[in-house]
CSV table of C-alpha atoms and ligand atoms in Angstrom, one decimal:
chain,number,residue,atom,x,y,z
A,1472,MET,CA,62.3,87.4,112.2
A,1473,ILE,CA,63.7,90.4,110.3
A,1474,ASP,CA,67.0,89.1,109.0
A,1475,LEU,CA,69.6,91.8,108.5
A,1476,ARG,CA,72.7,89.7,108.9
A,1477,SER,CA,73.7,89.9,105.2
A,1478,ASP,CA,72.5,90.6,101.7
A,1479,THR,CA,73.7,87.1,100.8
A,1480,LEU,CA,70.6,85.6,102.4
A,1481,THR,CA,68.3,86.4,99.6
A,1482,ARG,CA,66.5,83.6,97.9
A,1483,PRO,CA,65.9,83.2,94.1
A,1484,THR,CA,62.6,85.0,93.1
A,1485,ALA,CA,59.9,83.3,91.0
A,1486,GLY,CA,61.0,85.1,87.9
A,1487,MET,CA,64.6,84.0,88.5
A,1488,ARG,CA,63.6,80.4,88.9
A,1489,ALA,CA,61.7,80.5,85.6
A,1490,ALA,CA,64.8,82.0,83.9
A,1491,MET,CA,66.9,79.1,85.3
A,1492,MET,CA,64.4,76.5,84.0
A,1493,GLU,CA,64.5,77.9,80.5
A,1494,ALA,CA,68.3,78.4,80.2
A,1495,ALA,CA,70.1,76.9,77.2
A,1496,VAL,CA,73.1,75.0,78.5
A,1497,GLY,CA,76.3,73.3,77.4
A,1498,ASP,CA,79.6,72.2,78.9
A,1499,ASP,CA,81.4,75.4,80.2
A,1500,VAL,CA,84.8,73.6,80.6
A,1501,PHE,CA,84.6,73.3,76.8
A,1502,ALA,CA,83.5,77.0,76.7
A,1503,GLU,CA,80.3,75.7,75.1
A,1504,ASP,CA,77.6,76.9,77.5
A,1505,PRO,CA,75.8,79.6,75.4
A,1506,THR,CA,74.1,81.2,78.4
A,1507,VAL,CA,77.4,81.6,80.3
A,1508,ASN,CA,79.3,82.8,77.2
A,1509,ALA,CA,76.6,85.5,76.4
A,1510,PHE,CA,76.4,86.6,80.0
A,1511,GLU,CA,80.2,86.9,80.4
A,1512,ALA,CA,80.3,89.1,77.2
A,1513,LYS,CA,77.4,91.2,78.4
A,1514,VAL,CA,78.9,92.0,81.8
A,1515,ALA,CA,82.4,92.6,80.3
A,1516,ALA,CA,80.8,95.1,77.9
A,1517,LEU,CA,79.0,96.8,80.8
A,1518,PHE,CA,82.3,97.5,82.5
A,1519,GLY,CA,84.1,98.3,79.2
A,1520,LYS,CA,86.3,95.2,79.5
A,1521,GLU,CA,87.3,92.8,76.8
A,1522,ALA,CA,86.3,89.6,78.6
A,1523,GLY,CA,84.8,88.1,81.8
A,1524,LEU,CA,84.9,84.8,83.6
A,1525,MET,CA,82.1,83.6,85.8
A,1526,THR,CA,83.1,82.0,89.0
A,1527,THR,CA,81.4,80.4,92.0
A,1528,THR,CA,82.2,83.2,94.5
A,1529,GLY,CA,83.6,86.6,94.9
A,1530,THR,CA,86.4,85.0,96.8
A,1531,MET,CA,87.4,83.1,93.7
A,1532,SER,CA,87.0,86.2,91.4
A,1533,ASN,CA,89.3,88.2,93.8
A,1534,LEU,CA,91.7,85.3,94.0
A,1535,LEU,CA,92.0,85.2,90.2
A,1536,GLY,CA,92.0,89.0,89.7
A,1537,VAL,CA,94.9,89.4,92.2
A,1538,TYR,CA,96.7,86.4,90.7
A,1539,LEU,CA,96.8,88.1,87.3
A,1540,LEU,CA,98.6,91.1,88.8
A,1541,VAL,CA,100.9,89.8,91.5
A,1542,GLN,CA,103.7,87.2,91.1
A,1543,PRO,CA,104.5,84.8,94.0
A,1544,GLY,CA,106.5,86.6,96.7
A,1545,ALA,CA,105.4,90.0,95.5
A,1546,GLU,CA,102.7,92.0,97.3
A,1547,VAL,CA,99.3,93.6,96.9
A,1548,VAL,CA,98.6,96.5,99.2
A,1549,CYS,CA,95.0,97.3,100.4
A,1550,ASP,CA,92.9,98.5,103.3
A,1551,TYR,CA,93.5,96.7,106.7
A,1552,ARG,CA,89.9,95.6,106.6
A,1553,ALA,CA,89.7,94.6,102.9
A,1554,HIS,CA,87.8,91.4,102.2
A,1555,ILE,CA,90.8,90.0,100.5
A,1556,VAL,CA,92.9,90.1,103.7
A,1557,ARG,CA,90.2,89.7,106.3
A,1558,ALA,CA,87.7,87.3,104.9
A,1559,GLU,CA,89.2,85.0,102.2
A,1560,SER,CA,90.9,82.4,104.5
A,1561,GLY,CA,94.4,83.5,103.4
A,1562,GLY,CA,93.7,82.1,99.9
A,1563,HIS,CA,95.9,84.6,98.1
A,1564,ALA,CA,98.9,83.5,100.2
A,1565,VAL,CA,98.1,79.8,100.3
A,1566,ASN,CA,97.3,79.4,96.6
A,1567,HIS,CA,99.3,82.0,94.9
A,1568,GLY,CA,102.2,83.0,97.2
A,1569,VAL,CA,100.9,86.6,97.3
A,1570,THR,CA,102.0,88.7,100.3
A,1571,THR,CA,100.2,91.8,101.5
A,1572,ARG,CA,100.6,95.0,103.4
A,1573,THR,CA,97.8,97.3,104.4
A,1574,TRP,CA,96.9,100.9,105.0
A,1575,PHE,CA,94.6,102.1,107.8
A,1576,THR,CA,91.3,104.1,107.4
A,1577,SER,CA,88.4,104.6,109.7
A,1578,ASP,CA,85.7,104.0,107.1
A,1579,GLY,CA,87.4,102.3,104.2
A,1580,ILE,CA,87.7,105.4,102.1
A,1581,VAL,CA,91.1,105.8,100.6
A,1582,ASP,CA,93.0,108.6,98.7
A,1583,VAL,CA,96.1,108.6,96.6
A,1584,ASP,CA,98.4,109.9,99.4
A,1585,THR,CA,97.5,106.9,101.6
A,1586,VAL,CA,98.3,104.6,98.8
A,1587,ALA,CA,101.6,106.4,98.1
A,1588,GLN,CA,102.7,106.0,101.7
A,1589,VAL,CA,102.4,102.2,101.7
A,1590,ILE,CA,103.5,101.0,98.2
A,1591,ALA,CA,107.1,99.9,97.6
A,1592,PRO,CA,107.5,99.1,93.9
A,1593,ASN,CA,110.8,97.8,92.5
A,1594,SER,CA,112.2,97.1,95.9
A,1595,GLY,CA,115.3,95.3,94.7
A,1596,PRO,CA,116.4,91.7,95.2
A,1597,TYR,CA,116.0,91.5,99.1
A,1598,GLN,CA,112.7,93.3,99.8
A,1599,VAL,CA,109.2,92.7,98.8
A,1600,SER,CA,108.0,94.6,95.7
A,1601,THR,CA,104.5,96.0,95.4
A,1602,THR,CA,103.0,95.0,92.1
A,1603,ALA,CA,99.4,95.8,92.7
A,1604,VAL,CA,96.9,97.9,94.7
A,1605,GLU,CA,93.5,96.7,95.6
A,1606,ILE,CA,90.4,98.8,96.4
A,1607,GLU,CA,87.0,97.7,97.7
A,1608,ASN,CA,83.9,99.6,96.5
A,1609,THR,CA,81.6,99.7,98.3
A,1610,HIS,CA,83.7,99.0,101.4
A,1611,ASN,CA,82.0,96.2,103.4
A,1612,PHE,CA,83.6,96.4,106.8
A,1613,GLY,CA,84.0,100.2,106.4
A,1614,GLY,CA,80.2,100.3,106.5
A,1615,GLY,CA,79.1,100.1,102.9
A,1616,THR,CA,81.0,103.3,102.1
A,1617,ILE,CA,81.5,104.6,98.6
A,1618,GLN,CA,85.0,105.5,97.3
A,1619,PRO,CA,84.8,109.1,96.0
A,1620,TYR,CA,85.2,108.9,92.2
A,1621,ALA,CA,87.8,111.6,92.1
A,1622,ASN,CA,90.0,109.6,94.5
A,1623,LEU,CA,89.7,106.5,92.2
A,1624,VAL,CA,90.7,108.5,89.2
A,1625,GLU,CA,93.8,109.8,91.0
A,1626,ILE,CA,94.8,106.4,92.3
A,1627,SER,CA,94.3,104.8,88.9
A,1628,ALA,CA,96.5,107.5,87.2
A,1629,TYR,CA,99.1,107.1,89.9
A,1630,CYS,CA,99.3,103.3,89.6
A,1631,ARG,CA,99.5,103.5,85.8
A,1632,GLU,CA,102.4,106.0,86.0
A,1633,LEU,CA,104.2,103.5,88.3
A,1634,GLY,CA,103.3,100.4,86.4
A,1635,LEU,CA,101.3,98.9,89.3
A,1636,GLY,CA,98.3,96.8,88.7
A,1637,LEU,CA,95.0,97.9,90.2
A,1638,HIS,CA,92.3,95.4,91.2
A,1639,LEU,CA,88.7,96.4,92.2
A,1640,ASP,CA,86.8,94.2,94.6
A,1641,GLY,CA,83.5,95.3,93.3
A,1642,ALA,CA,81.3,92.7,95.1
A,1643,ARG,CA,79.0,95.7,95.7
A,1644,ILE,CA,80.0,98.0,92.9
A,1645,TRP,CA,76.3,97.8,91.9
A,1646,ASN,CA,75.3,99.6,95.1
A,1647,ALA,CA,77.9,102.3,94.4
A,1648,HIS,CA,76.6,102.6,90.8
A,1649,ILE,CA,73.0,103.0,92.0
A,1650,ALA,CA,73.8,105.4,94.8
A,1651,THR,CA,76.0,107.7,92.6
A,1652,GLY,CA,74.6,107.3,89.1
A,1653,ILE,CA,78.2,106.8,87.9
A,1654,PRO,CA,78.2,104.3,84.9
A,1655,LEU,CA,79.8,100.9,85.5
A,1656,ALA,CA,82.1,101.5,82.6
A,1657,ASP,CA,83.5,104.6,84.2
A,1658,TYR,CA,84.5,102.4,87.2
A,1659,GLY,CA,85.7,99.6,85.0
A,1660,LYS,CA,88.1,101.8,82.9
A,1661,LEU,CA,90.1,102.7,86.0
A,1662,PHE,CA,91.1,99.2,86.9
A,1663,ASP,CA,93.1,96.3,85.3
A,1664,THR,CA,91.0,93.6,86.9
A,1665,VAL,CA,87.5,93.8,88.4
A,1666,SER,CA,85.6,91.3,90.5
A,1667,VAL,CA,81.8,91.6,90.9
A,1668,CYS,CA,79.2,89.5,92.7
A,1669,PHE,CA,75.7,88.6,91.7
A,1670,SER,CA,74.9,86.9,95.0
A,1671,LYS,CA,74.8,89.9,97.2
A,1672,GLY,CA,72.2,92.6,96.8
A,1673,LEU,CA,71.4,91.5,93.3
A,1674,GLY,CA,69.9,88.3,94.8
A,1675,ALA,CA,71.3,85.5,92.6
A,1676,PRO,CA,71.9,82.2,94.5
A,1677,VAL,CA,75.4,81.8,93.2
A,1678,GLY,CA,77.9,83.7,91.0
A,1679,SER,CA,80.6,86.2,90.6
A,1680,MET,CA,82.7,87.4,87.7
A,1681,VAL,CA,86.3,88.5,87.1
A,1682,LEU,CA,86.7,91.0,84.2
A,1683,SER,CA,89.9,92.1,82.4
A,1684,THR,CA,91.6,91.9,79.0
A,1685,ALA,CA,91.0,88.8,76.8
A,1686,GLU,CA,94.5,87.7,77.4
A,1687,ASN,CA,94.2,87.9,81.2
A,1688,ILE,CA,90.9,86.2,81.2
A,1689,ALA,CA,92.3,83.3,79.3
A,1690,ARG,CA,94.9,82.9,82.0
A,1691,ALA,CA,92.3,83.2,84.7
A,1692,ARG,CA,90.2,80.5,83.0
A,1693,PHE,CA,93.2,78.1,83.1
A,1694,GLN,CA,93.8,78.9,86.8
A,1695,ARG,CA,90.1,78.6,87.7
A,1696,ARG,CA,90.2,75.0,86.3
A,1697,ARG,CA,93.4,74.3,88.3
A,1698,LEU,CA,91.7,75.5,91.5
A,1699,GLY,CA,88.8,73.1,90.8
A,1700,GLY,CA,86.5,75.8,89.7
A,1701,GLY,CA,85.7,74.5,86.2
A,1702,TRP,CA,82.0,73.7,85.9
A,1703,ARG,CA,79.8,72.2,83.3
A,1704,GLN,CA,76.2,73.3,82.6
A,1705,ALA,CA,76.6,76.5,84.5
A,1706,GLY,CA,74.1,78.2,82.3
A,1707,VAL,CA,71.3,77.7,84.9
A,1708,LEU,CA,73.4,79.8,87.2
A,1709,ALA,CA,74.3,82.4,84.6
A,1710,ALA,CA,70.6,82.7,83.8
A,1711,ALA,CA,69.8,83.5,87.5
A,1712,ALA,CA,72.6,86.1,87.6
A,1713,GLU,CA,71.5,87.6,84.4
A,1714,TYR,CA,67.9,87.8,85.6
A,1715,ALA,CA,69.2,89.5,88.8
A,1716,LEU,CA,71.1,92.1,86.7
A,1717,ASP,CA,68.2,92.8,84.4
A,1718,ASN,CA,65.5,92.9,87.0
A,1719,GLN,CA,66.9,93.5,90.5
A,1720,LEU,CA,69.6,96.2,90.0
A,1721,ALA,CA,67.5,99.4,90.1
A,1722,ARG,CA,65.7,98.2,93.3
A,1723,LEU,CA,69.0,98.5,95.2
A,1724,ALA,CA,67.8,102.1,95.8
A,1725,ASP,CA,65.1,100.5,98.0
A,1726,ASP,CA,67.8,98.8,100.1
A,1727,HIS,CA,69.6,102.1,100.5
A,1728,GLU,CA,66.3,103.7,101.6
A,1729,GLY,CA,65.7,100.9,104.1
A,1730,ALA,CA,69.2,101.3,105.5
A,1731,ARG,CA,68.7,105.1,106.0
A,1732,ARG,CA,65.3,104.5,107.7
A,1733,PHE,CA,66.9,101.8,109.9
A,1734,ALA,CA,69.7,104.2,111.0
A,1735,THR,CA,67.3,107.1,111.5
A,1736,ALA,CA,65.1,104.9,113.7
A,1737,VAL,CA,68.1,103.7,115.7
A,1738,ALA,CA,69.3,107.3,116.1
A,1739,ALA,CA,65.9,108.5,117.4
A,1740,ASN,CA,66.5,106.4,120.5
A,1741,ALA,CA,70.3,106.2,120.6
A,1742,PRO,CA,71.7,109.2,118.7
A,1743,TRP,CA,75.3,108.3,119.9
A,1744,ALA,CA,75.1,104.9,118.2
A,1745,ILE,CA,74.9,106.0,114.5
A,1746,ASP,CA,74.9,109.2,112.4
A,1747,PRO,CA,72.2,108.5,109.8
A,1748,ALA,CA,73.9,110.9,107.4
A,1749,SER,CA,76.9,108.4,107.3
A,1750,VAL,CA,74.8,105.7,105.7
A,1751,ALA,CA,75.9,105.5,102.1
A,1752,THR,CA,74.3,102.3,100.8
A,1753,ASN,CA,72.8,99.1,102.2
A,1754,ILE,CA,75.1,98.5,105.2
A,1755,VAL,CA,74.7,100.2,108.6
A,1756,VAL,CA,77.3,99.8,111.3
A,1757,VAL,CA,76.0,100.7,114.7
A,1758,ASN,CA,78.2,101.4,117.8
A,1759,SER,CA,77.1,99.4,120.8
A,1760,GLY,CA,78.5,101.9,123.2
A,1761,ASP,CA,79.6,100.5,126.6
A,1762,ARG,CA,78.0,97.1,125.9
A,1763,THR,CA,79.5,94.4,123.6
A,1764,ALA,CA,78.2,94.0,120.1
A,1765,ALA,CA,77.5,90.3,120.9
A,1766,GLU,CA,75.1,91.4,123.7
A,1767,ILE,CA,73.2,93.7,121.4
A,1768,VAL,CA,73.1,91.0,118.7
A,1769,ASP,CA,71.6,88.5,121.3
A,1770,LYS,CA,69.0,91.0,122.6
A,1771,ALA,CA,67.9,91.9,119.1
A,1772,LYS,CA,67.5,88.3,118.2
A,1773,ALA,CA,65.2,87.8,121.2
A,1774,SER,CA,63.2,90.7,119.9
A,1775,GLY,CA,62.9,89.3,116.3
A,1776,VAL,CA,65.8,91.1,114.6
A,1777,LEU,CA,68.9,89.3,113.3
A,1778,LEU,CA,72.1,91.3,113.1
A,1779,SER,CA,75.8,90.4,113.0
A,1780,SER,CA,78.8,91.7,115.0
A,1781,VAL,CA,81.7,93.0,113.0
A,1782,GLY,CA,83.9,94.2,115.9
A,1783,ALA,CA,83.9,94.3,119.7
A,1784,THR,CA,81.4,97.2,119.7
A,1785,ALA,CA,80.3,97.2,116.1
A,1786,VAL,CA,76.9,95.8,115.1
A,1787,ARG,CA,76.1,95.4,111.4
A,1788,ALA,CA,72.7,95.5,109.7
A,1789,VAL,CA,72.4,94.9,105.9
A,1790,THR,CA,69.2,95.5,104.0
A,1791,HIS,CA,68.3,93.4,101.0
A,1792,LEU,CA,65.7,92.0,98.6
A,1793,ASP,CA,63.9,89.9,101.2
A,1794,VAL,CA,63.4,92.8,103.7
A,1795,THR,CA,61.0,95.7,103.0
A,1796,VAL,CA,61.7,99.3,103.8
A,1797,ALA,CA,59.0,99.2,106.5
A,1798,GLU,CA,60.5,96.1,108.1
A,1799,ALA,CA,63.9,97.8,108.1
A,1800,GLU,CA,62.4,100.8,109.9
A,1801,THR,CA,60.7,98.5,112.4
A,1802,ALA,CA,64.0,96.7,113.0
A,1803,GLY,CA,65.7,100.1,113.6
A,1804,GLU,CA,63.1,101.0,116.2
A,1805,ILE,CA,63.6,97.7,118.0
A,1806,VAL,CA,67.4,98.1,118.0
A,1807,GLY,CA,67.2,101.7,119.0
A,1808,GLU,CA,65.2,100.8,122.1
A,1809,ILE,CA,67.6,98.0,123.0
A,1810,LEU,CA,70.6,100.4,122.8
A,1811,ALA,CA,68.8,103.1,124.8
A,1812,GLY,CA,67.5,100.6,127.4
B,3312,LIG,C1,80.9,89.0,99.9
B,3312,LIG,C2,82.1,89.7,99.5
B,3312,LIG,C3,83.1,89.1,98.6
B,3312,LIG,C4,82.9,87.6,98.1
B,3312,LIG,O1,82.4,86.8,99.0
B,3312,LIG,P1,82.0,85.3,98.6
B,3312,LIG,O2,81.2,84.8,99.8
B,3312,LIG,O3,83.2,84.5,98.3
B,3312,LIG,O4,81.1,85.3,97.3
B,3312,LIG,C5,84.2,89.8,98.2
B,3312,LIG,N1,84.4,91.0,98.6
B,3312,LIG,C6,83.5,91.7,99.4
B,3312,LIG,C7,83.7,93.1,99.8
B,3312,LIG,C8,82.4,91.0,99.9
B,3312,LIG,O5,81.5,91.7,100.7
């Protein structure tokens, strides 16, 4: 089976397991795990932030990042397919009383005019006030697309001018960084809070982080504990995540190459299904045409390729650490034949 359902499927590598074995540990609820503490400081520095807090999941990092910027009853605005509104089980509303409104895009790419049309800051006593904007980079359900840096600079300046918080869902900011060469700190400086994942393309078994000012991260630490997210000898997990960052970041370029080859192979048989030039990182969304995405997913499975459906006619393939470029290309040939057949 060539498994392209998600980049979360990766298993810890031998080097990563060795790093976990050797990690020095302590009780992280007492802030005494040396491996966690050093790793939080290291990632914060990479993004030019004062502090970081490691969490179990990107969902929890997003939950805490938005919590820092939005009071109960106020709103965060974001893309209509943002992970925070589509894929986090309503956690921002259930846990923190956060309300949301969304803007529409075809591919997840947003500009300042789109943000300006949706926000409603200082709406008075009867209406909901926007207090934060959220942006996803890369954009998962938009097809792994990269936000143009100039757009982010404009949106950041605009939010600062209006006193709005700006949160980055950077679950895959690593992919944007590798694809564009833009330093992580250049992304970090535009946002008030940043969430990153080590368990996607980087290949760690567990772990995300929320980054911000020291004051904000102290609040996030308290809230993480309240949500049941305090953990003890988490250094074994921080060691895995740090190994991923040190050893498995540059190779994301291979995932991007695999995704391009997959898309090119699909287009060779079914040119209407995907424009290979639209593939920006490690996610490929293929149009299933007049058949349902579910049918294509089933047929591909019978031929040894696992895909997921992300819409009625949208089939998603994600390349990762456990799939070679050659396997991705083979999978593209198989899927192209199914679509053409
Ligand atoms: C995967 C993902 C997350 C976090 O997911 P978890 O499964 O909670 O770690 C957040 N945002 C985006 C865009 C993602 O793709």
